Short mmCIF file of C-alpha atoms in Angstrom, two decimals:
data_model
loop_
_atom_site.label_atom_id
_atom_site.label_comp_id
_atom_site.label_asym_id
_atom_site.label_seq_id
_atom_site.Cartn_x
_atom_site.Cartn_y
_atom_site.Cartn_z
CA UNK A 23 0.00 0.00 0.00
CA UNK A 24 0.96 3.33 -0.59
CA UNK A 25 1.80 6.06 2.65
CA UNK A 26 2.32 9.94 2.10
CA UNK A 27 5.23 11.97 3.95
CA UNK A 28 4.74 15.90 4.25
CA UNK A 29 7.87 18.13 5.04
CA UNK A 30 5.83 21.14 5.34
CA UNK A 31 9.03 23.61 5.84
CA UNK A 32 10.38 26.84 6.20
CA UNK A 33 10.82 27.37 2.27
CA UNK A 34 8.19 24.70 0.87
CA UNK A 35 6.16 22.06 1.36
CA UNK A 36 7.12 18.34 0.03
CA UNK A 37 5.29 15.15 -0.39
CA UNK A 38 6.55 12.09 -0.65
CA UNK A 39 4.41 8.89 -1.69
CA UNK A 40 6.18 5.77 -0.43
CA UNK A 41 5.67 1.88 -0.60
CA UNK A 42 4.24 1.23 2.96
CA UNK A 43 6.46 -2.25 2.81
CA UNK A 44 9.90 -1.49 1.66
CA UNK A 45 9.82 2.35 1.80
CA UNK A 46 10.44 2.83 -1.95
CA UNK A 47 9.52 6.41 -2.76
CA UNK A 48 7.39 6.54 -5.53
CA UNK A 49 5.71 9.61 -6.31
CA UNK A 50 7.20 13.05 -4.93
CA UNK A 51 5.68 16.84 -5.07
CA UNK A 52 7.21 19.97 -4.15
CA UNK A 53 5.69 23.58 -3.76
CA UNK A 54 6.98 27.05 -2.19
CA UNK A 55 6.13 28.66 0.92
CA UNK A 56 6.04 32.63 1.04
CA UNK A 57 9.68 34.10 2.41
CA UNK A 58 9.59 35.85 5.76
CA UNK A 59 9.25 35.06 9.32
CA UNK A 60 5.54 35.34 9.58
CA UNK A 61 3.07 33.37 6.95
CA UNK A 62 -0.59 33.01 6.56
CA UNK A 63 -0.92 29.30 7.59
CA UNK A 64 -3.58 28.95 4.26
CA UNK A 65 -0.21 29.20 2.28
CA UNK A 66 1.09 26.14 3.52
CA UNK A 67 -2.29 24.64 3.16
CA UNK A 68 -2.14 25.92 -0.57
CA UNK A 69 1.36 24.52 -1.25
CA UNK A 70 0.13 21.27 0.72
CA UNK A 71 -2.52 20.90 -2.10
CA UNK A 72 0.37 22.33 -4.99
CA UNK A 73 2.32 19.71 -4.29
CA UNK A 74 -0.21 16.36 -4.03
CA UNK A 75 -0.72 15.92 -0.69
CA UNK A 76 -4.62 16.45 -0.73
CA UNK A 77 -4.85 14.54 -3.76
CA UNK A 78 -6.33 11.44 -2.23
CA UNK A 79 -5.05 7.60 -2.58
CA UNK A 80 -3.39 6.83 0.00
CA UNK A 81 -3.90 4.81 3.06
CA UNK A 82 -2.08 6.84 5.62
CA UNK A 83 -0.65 9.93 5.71
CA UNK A 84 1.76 11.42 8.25
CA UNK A 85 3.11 15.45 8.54
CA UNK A 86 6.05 16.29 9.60
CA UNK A 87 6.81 20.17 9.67
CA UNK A 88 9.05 23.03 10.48
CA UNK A 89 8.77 23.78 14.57
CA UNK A 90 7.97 26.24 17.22
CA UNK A 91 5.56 28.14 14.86
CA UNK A 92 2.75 30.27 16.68
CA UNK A 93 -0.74 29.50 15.54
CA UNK A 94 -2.51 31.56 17.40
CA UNK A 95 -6.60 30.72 16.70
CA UNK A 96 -9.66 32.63 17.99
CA UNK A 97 -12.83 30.93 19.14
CA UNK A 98 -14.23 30.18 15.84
CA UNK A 99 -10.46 28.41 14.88
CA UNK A 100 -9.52 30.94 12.52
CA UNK A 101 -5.99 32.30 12.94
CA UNK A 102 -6.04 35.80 14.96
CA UNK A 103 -2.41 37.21 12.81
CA UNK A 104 -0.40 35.58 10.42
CA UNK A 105 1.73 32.36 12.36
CA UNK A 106 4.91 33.71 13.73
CA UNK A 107 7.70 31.01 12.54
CA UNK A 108 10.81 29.88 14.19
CA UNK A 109 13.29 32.08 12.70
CA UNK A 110 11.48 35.16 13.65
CA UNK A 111 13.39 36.61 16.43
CA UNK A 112 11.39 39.95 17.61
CA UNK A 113 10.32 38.00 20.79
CA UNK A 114 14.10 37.91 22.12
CA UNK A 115 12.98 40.69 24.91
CA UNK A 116 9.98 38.63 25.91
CA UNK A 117 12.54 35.20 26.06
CA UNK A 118 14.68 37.26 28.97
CA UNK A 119 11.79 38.83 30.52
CA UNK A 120 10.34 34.94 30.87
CA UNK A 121 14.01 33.55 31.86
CA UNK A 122 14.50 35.96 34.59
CA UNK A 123 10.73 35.55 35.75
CA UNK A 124 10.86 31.51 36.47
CA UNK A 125 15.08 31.29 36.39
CA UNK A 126 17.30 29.98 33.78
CA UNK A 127 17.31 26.44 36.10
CA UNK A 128 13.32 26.36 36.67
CA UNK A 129 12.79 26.23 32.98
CA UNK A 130 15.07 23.61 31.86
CA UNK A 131 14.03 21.30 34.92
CA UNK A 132 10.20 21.87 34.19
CA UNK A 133 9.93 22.07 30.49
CA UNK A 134 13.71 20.84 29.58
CA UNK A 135 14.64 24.31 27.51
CA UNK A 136 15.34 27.68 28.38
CA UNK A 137 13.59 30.53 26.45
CA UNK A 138 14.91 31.91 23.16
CA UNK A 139 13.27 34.05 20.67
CA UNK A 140 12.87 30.52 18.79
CA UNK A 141 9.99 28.90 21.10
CA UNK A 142 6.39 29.44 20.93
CA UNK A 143 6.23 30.65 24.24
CA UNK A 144 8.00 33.74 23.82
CA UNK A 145 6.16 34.56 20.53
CA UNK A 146 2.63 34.32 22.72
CA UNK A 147 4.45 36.29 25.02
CA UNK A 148 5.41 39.25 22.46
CA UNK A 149 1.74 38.80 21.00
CA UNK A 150 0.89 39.38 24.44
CA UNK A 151 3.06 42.52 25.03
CA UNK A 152 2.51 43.95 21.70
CA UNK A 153 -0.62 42.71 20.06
CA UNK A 154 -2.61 42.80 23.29
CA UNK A 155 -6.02 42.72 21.25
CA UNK A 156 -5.18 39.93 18.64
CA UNK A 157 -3.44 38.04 22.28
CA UNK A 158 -7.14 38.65 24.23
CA UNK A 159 -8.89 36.55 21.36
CA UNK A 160 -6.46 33.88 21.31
CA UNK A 161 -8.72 30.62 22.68
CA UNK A 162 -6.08 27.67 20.84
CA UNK A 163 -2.52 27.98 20.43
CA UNK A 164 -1.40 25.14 17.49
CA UNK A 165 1.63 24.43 15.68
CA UNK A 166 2.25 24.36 12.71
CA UNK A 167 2.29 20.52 12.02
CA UNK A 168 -0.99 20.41 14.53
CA UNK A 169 -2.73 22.84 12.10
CA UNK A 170 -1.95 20.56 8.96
CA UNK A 171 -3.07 17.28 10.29
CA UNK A 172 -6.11 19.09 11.44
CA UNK A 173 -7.09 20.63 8.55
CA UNK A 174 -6.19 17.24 6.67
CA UNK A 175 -9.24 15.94 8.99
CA UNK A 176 -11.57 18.57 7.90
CA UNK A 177 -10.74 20.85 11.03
CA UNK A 178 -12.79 17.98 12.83
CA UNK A 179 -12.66 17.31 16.24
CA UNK A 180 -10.07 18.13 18.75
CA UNK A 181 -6.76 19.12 17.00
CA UNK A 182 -4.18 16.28 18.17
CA UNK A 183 -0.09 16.83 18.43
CA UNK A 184 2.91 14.77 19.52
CA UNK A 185 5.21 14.68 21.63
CA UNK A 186 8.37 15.69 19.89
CA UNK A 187 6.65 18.96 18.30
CA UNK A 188 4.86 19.72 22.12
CA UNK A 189 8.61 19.96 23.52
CA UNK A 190 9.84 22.95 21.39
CA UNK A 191 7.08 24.91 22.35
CA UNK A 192 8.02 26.00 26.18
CA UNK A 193 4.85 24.83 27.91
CA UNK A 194 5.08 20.97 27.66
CA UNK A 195 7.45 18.84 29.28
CA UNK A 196 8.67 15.67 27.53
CA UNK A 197 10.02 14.53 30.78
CA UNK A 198 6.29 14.15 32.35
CA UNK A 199 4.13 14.57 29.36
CA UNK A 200 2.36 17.20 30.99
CA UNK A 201 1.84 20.93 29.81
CA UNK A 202 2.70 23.44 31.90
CA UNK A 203 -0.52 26.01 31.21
CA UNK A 204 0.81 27.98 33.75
CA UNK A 205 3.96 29.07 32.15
CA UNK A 206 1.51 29.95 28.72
CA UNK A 207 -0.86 32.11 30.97
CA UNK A 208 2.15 33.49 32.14
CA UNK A 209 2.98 34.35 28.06
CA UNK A 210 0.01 35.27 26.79
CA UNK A 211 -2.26 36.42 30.06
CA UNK A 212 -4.73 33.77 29.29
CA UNK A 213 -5.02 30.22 29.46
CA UNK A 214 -5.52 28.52 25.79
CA UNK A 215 -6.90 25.60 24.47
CA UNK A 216 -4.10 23.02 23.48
CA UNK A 217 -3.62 19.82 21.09
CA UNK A 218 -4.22 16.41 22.50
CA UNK A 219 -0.42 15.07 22.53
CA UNK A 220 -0.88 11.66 21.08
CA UNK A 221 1.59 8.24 21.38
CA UNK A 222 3.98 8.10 18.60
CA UNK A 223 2.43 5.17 16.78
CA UNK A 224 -1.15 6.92 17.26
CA UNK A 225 -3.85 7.38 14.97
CA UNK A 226 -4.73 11.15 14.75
CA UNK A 227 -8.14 10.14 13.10
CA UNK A 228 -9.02 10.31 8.97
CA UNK A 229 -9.54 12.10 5.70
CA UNK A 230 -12.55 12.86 3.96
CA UNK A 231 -11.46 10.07 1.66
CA UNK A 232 -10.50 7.32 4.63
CA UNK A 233 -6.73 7.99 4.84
CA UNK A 234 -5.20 7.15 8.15
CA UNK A 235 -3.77 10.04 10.09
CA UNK A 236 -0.42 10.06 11.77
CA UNK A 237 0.19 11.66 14.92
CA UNK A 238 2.66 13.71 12.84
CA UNK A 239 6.08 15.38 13.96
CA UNK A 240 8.88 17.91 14.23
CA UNK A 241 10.97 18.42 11.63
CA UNK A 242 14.20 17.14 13.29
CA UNK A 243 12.19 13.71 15.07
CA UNK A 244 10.63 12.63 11.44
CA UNK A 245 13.86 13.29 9.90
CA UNK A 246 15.83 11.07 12.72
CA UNK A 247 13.18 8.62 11.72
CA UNK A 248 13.71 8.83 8.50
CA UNK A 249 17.16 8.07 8.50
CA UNK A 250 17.13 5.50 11.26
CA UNK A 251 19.18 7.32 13.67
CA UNK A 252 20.80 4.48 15.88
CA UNK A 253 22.94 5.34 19.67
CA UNK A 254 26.66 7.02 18.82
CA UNK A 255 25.50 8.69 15.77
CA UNK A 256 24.52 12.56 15.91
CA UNK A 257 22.68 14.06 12.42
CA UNK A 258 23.97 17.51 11.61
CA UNK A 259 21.51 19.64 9.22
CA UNK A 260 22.29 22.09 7.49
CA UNK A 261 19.18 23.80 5.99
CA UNK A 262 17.66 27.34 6.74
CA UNK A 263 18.96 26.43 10.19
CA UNK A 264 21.74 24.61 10.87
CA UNK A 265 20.51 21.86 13.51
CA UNK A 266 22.78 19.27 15.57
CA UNK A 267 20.80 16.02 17.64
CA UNK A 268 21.10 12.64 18.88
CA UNK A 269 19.40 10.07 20.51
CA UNK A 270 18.84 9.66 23.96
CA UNK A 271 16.87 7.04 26.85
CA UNK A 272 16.40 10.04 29.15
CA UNK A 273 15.99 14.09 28.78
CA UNK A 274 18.45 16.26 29.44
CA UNK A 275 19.19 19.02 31.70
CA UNK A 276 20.86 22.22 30.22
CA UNK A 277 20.18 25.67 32.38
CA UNK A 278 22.35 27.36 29.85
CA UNK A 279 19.67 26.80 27.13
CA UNK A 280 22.26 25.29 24.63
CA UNK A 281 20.39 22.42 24.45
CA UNK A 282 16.95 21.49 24.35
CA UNK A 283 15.64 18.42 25.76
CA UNK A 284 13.82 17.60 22.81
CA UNK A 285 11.52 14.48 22.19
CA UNK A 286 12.02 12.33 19.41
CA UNK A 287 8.80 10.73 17.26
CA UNK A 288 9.66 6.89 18.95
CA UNK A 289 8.86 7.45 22.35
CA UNK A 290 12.67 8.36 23.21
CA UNK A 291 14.68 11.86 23.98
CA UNK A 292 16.15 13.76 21.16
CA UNK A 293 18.46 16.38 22.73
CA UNK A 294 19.18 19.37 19.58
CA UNK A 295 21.32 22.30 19.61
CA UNK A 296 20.16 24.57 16.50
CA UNK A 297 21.87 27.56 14.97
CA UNK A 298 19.68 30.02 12.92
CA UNK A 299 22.74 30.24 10.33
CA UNK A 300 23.18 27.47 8.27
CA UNK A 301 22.69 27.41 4.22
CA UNK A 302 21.72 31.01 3.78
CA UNK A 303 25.06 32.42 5.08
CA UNK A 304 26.57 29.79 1.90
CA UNK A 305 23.83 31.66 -0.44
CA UNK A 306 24.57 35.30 0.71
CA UNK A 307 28.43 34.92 0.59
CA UNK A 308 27.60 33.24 -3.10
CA UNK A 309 25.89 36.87 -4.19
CA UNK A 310 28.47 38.77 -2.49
CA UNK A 311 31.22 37.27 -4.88
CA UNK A 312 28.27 37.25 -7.93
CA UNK A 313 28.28 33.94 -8.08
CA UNK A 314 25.77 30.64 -7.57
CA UNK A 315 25.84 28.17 -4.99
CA UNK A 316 28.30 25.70 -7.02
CA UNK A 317 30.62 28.51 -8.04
CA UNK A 318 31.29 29.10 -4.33
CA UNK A 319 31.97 25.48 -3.68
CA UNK A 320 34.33 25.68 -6.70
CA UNK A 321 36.11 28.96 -5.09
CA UNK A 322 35.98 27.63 -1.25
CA UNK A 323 37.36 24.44 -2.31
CA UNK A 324 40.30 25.67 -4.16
CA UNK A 325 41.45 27.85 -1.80
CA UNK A 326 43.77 27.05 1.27
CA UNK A 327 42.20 24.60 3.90
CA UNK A 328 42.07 27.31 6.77
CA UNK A 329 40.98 30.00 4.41
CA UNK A 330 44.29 32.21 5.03
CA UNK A 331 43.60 33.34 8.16
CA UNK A 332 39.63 34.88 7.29
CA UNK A 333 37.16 34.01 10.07
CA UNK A 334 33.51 34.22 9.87
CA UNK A 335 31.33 34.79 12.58
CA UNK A 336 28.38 34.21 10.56
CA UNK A 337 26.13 35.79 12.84
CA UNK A 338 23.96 37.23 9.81
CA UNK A 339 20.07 36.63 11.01
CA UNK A 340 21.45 36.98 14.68
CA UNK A 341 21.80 33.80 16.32
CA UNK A 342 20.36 30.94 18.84
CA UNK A 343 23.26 28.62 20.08
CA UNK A 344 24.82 30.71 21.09
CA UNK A 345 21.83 33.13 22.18
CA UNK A 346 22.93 36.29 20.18
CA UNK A 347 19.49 37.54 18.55
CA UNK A 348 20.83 40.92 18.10
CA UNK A 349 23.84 40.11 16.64
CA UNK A 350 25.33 41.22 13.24
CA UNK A 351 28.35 39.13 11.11
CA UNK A 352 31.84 39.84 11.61
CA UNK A 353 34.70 38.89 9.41
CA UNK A 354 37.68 39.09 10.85
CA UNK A 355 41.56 38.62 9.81
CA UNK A 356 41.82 40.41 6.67
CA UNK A 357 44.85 41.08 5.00
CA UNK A 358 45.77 41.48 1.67
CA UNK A 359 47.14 38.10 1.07
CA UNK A 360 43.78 36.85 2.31
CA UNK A 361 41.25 38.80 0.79
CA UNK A 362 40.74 37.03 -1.95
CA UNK A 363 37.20 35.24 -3.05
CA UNK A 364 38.60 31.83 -2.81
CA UNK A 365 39.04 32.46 1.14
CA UNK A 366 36.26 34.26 1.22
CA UNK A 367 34.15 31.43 0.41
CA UNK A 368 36.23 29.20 2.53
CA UNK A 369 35.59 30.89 5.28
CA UNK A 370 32.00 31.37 4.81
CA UNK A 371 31.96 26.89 4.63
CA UNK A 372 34.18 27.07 7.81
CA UNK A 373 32.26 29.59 9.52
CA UNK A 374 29.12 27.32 9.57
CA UNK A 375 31.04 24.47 10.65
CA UNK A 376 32.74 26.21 13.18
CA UNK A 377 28.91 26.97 14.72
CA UNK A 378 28.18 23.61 14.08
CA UNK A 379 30.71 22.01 16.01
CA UNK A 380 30.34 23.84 18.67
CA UNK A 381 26.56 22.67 18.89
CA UNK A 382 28.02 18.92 18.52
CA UNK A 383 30.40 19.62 21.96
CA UNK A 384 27.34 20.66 23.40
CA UNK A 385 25.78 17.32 22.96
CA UNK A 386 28.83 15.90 24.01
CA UNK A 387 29.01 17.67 27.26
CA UNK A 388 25.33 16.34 28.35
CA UNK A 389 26.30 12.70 27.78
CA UNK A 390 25.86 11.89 23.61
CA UNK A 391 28.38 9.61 23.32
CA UNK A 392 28.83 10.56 19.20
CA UNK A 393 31.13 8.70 17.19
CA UNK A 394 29.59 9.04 13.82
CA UNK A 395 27.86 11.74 12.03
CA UNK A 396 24.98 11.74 9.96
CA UNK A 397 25.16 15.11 7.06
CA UNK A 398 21.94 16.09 5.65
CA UNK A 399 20.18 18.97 4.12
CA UNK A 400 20.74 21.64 1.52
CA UNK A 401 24.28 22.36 2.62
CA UNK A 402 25.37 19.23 2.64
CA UNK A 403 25.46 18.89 -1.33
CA UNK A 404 28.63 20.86 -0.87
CA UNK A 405 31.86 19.23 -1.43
CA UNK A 406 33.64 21.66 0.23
CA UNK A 407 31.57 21.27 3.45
CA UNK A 408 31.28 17.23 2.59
CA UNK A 409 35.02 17.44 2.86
CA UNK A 410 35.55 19.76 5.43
CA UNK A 411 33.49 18.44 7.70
CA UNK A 412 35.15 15.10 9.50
CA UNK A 413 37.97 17.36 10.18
CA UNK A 414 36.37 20.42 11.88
CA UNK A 415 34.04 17.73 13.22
CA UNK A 416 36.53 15.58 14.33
CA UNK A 417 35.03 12.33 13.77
CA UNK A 418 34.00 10.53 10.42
CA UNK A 419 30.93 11.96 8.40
CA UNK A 420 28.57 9.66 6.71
CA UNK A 421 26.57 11.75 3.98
CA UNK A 422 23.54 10.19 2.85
CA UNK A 423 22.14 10.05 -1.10
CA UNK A 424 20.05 12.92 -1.15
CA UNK A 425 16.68 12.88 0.15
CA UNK A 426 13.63 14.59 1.53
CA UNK A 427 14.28 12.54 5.12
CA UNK A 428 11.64 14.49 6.58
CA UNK A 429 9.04 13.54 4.27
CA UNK A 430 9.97 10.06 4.59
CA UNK A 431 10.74 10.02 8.33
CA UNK A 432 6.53 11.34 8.13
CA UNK A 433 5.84 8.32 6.01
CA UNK A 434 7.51 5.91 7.74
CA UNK A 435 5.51 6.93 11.12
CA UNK A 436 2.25 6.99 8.67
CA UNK A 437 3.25 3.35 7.86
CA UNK A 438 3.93 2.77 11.44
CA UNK A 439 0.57 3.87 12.53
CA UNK A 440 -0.84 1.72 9.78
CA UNK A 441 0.79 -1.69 10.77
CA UNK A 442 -0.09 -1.02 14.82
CA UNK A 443 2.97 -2.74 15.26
CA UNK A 444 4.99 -2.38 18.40
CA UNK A 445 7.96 -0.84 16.18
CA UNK A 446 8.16 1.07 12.95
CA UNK A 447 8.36 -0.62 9.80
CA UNK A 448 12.04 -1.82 8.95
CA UNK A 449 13.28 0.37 5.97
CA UNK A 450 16.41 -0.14 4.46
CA UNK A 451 18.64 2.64 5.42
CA UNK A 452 19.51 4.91 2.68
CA UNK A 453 23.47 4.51 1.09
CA UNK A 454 25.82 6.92 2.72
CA UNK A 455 28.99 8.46 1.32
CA UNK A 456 31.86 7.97 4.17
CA UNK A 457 34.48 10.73 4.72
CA UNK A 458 37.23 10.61 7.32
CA UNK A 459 39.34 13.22 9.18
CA UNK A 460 42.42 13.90 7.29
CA UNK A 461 44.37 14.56 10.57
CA UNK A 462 46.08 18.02 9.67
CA UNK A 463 46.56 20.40 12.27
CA UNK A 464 44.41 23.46 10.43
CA UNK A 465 40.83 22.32 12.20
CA UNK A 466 42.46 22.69 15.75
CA UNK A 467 43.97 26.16 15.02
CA UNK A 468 40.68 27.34 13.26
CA UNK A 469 38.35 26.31 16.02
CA UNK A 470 40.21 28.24 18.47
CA UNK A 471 40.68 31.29 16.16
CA UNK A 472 36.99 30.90 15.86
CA UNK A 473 36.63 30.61 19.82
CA UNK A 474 38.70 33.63 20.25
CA UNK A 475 36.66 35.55 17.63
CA UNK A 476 33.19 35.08 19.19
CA UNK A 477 34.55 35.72 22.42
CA UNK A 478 36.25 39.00 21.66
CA UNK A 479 33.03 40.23 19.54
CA UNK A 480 29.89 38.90 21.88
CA UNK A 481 30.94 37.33 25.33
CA UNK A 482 33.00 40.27 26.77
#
């Protein structure tokens, strides 16, 4: 039988039909989402229906979907604003106002995060603060992958979430399965109505046409299911955002907000540092030379491994891990000799690792044990980061064939709900590239030129 995966993203919204039994994809659709850090959630249902995934046929479908996203409804479920998304950081006042209210320590033991501009709560807090009459006739508060299964059900009966898109929001904890509607009153001034925060194997009801409903996902769980993330691996993304996770038996406990005590869409813990620059500091260094995404790989991989001394701080849409929302890029070390495009480019590749690697010792300091990594996304196409990676890393990189994994971690959980089995259905996992540290001495040098950098600029 045929399942349907929806990645409904950031940037667009894909669909992937897939054999229920071996996880062959079969059919796949693709349609853009409006740019901008606040969208009309009827364009993703739009680009939902663009790209096939009302079209009917299947016999389950599951949604997986960017996170954090405020869908703020009134009383007669229509949405009061446009959603607020992740990457929209206005609500960085509100995050320090919340922190300082309840204590950097009281968040991350009750809810297993501390607040950034990211998380819903703080975006119901600035509605709150700044919006007061769109916050007084907020009476349900969804997300955005709660909205699209719901809708997929004809907006019938009570919208339904899970467990690892309830943990990015601030107000649930993963550790108890509870919400915490006294830290959203706190946010908006109001209590709300919430999803019903279903198992992972759950059915979140039906179609007009009979499909099977998933309970649906975050982004980052249905892409760990996707690829079969096993113990000792960590997946690295680099997309819009550049995120950094890994499997865990029990949550985590990080005051300094670094990481969040994520869940993941088995039941399990998915701890994830995420940094807001990731593939869009490649792209904007690409127009500042006047060139395309493969003519910077071409310039950052011919030029010297270190990049001549150039370091980013690639602080361009401010920045979550660490919590900089305010801050600006910096680029740092120029000379002469190094101001060429070649380094520039390098540097730009280097400067997202760098930010990624520092996410990865995060991990690493709250007990991931990470061996392996697993490269996905949009950035990883790059043979200069493919290659550049295990060594700023320090540890080999396994790079996947291409793939929507979100979509098909969705449809693997669709086919999971499907069987009622006590496991999900075992895919093959998809072939990996394999690259290994080279074992120069550059990656040490850069990371603490890096270090120094981000000190100097934003930790004085």
């Amino acid at each position: 039988m045929a399942v349907v995966g929806i990645d409904s993203s950031t940037q667009s919204c894909k669909v992937l039909t897939v054999d229920d039994d071996t996880g062959r994809v079969l059919r796949a659709g693709q349609a853009p989402h409006p740019d901008g850090t606040e969208v009309d959630p009827e364009a993703w249902w739009r680009a939902l229906a663009d790209a096939g995934g009302t079209a009917g046929g299947a016999a389950a479908i599951g949604v997986g979907a960017q996170q954090h996203g405020m869908v703020a409804l009134d009383d007669a479920d229509r949405p009061v604003r446009p959603a607020l998304l992740w990457n929209d950081v206005r609500s960085a006042p509100q995050a320090e106002a919340l922190t300082e209210k309840y204590g950097a320590d009281g968040w991350a033991a009750s809810v297993g995060l501390v607040p950034v501009a990211s998380y819903t709560v703080t975006k119901l807090a600035w509605l709150a603060e700044h919006e007061p009459a769109h916050a007084a006739r907020v009476a349900r508060v969804l997300l955005p992958h709660d909205w699209l299964t719901w809708r997929l059900r004809g907006g019938r009966g009570e919208p339904t979430t899970d467990r690892s898109d309830a943990s990015g929001t601030g107000y649930f904890s993963a550790a108890t399965g509870d919400y915490r509607h006294d830290l959203l009153t706190a946010a908006l001034g109001h209590d709300a109505a919430l999803p019903t925060v279903l198992a992972p194997a759950a059915v979140a009801g039906e179609t007009a046409d009979g499909a099977l409903l998933a309970a649906g996902a975050g982004d980052n769980a249905a892409a760990a299911l996707g690829l079969g993330l096993s113990p000792g691996e960590a997946v690295v993304s680099i997309g819009t955002s550049g995120a950094v996770f890994a499997l865990a038996g029990s949550p985590v406990t990080d005051p300094t907000g670094a990481v969040a005590s994520f869940a993941d869409a088995t039941g399990r813990f998915l701890p994830l540092s995420c940094t807001l620059n990731a593939s869009r500091v490649l792209a904007a260094t690409a127009r500042m030379l006047g060139t395309d995404l493969a003519g910077l790989d071409a310039l950052a991989t011919s030029a010297a491994p270190d990049a001549g001394g150039l370091t980013l701080l690639p602080y361009l849409d401010g920045e979550r891990t660490p919590n900089l929302p305010d801050a600006t890029g910096s680029l740092l070390g120029l000379t002469r000799a190094a101001m060429t495009p070649e380094n520039l480019a390098r540097a730009s590749v280097l400067g997202v690792l760098c930010g990624l690697a520092d996410a990865l010792d995060e991990l690493r300091a709250h007990g991931a044990a990470i061996d392996t990594v697993l490269l996905i996304g949009g950035g990883s196409r790059s043979a200069a980061i493919r290659v550049a990676a295990p060594d700023v890393f320090g540890v080999p990189v396994l790079v996947p064939e291409p793939a929507e994994y979100v979509a098909l971690g969705a449809a693997r959980q669709a086919a999971w709900a499907l069987s009622g089995a006590a496991e999900p259905p075992a895919w093959p996992r998809p072939d990996a590239t394999r690259y290994e540290p080279a074992g120069a001495g550059w990656p040490a040098e850069l990371r603490a030129r890096y270090r120094a950098a981000r000190h100097r600029l934003h930790e004085r």
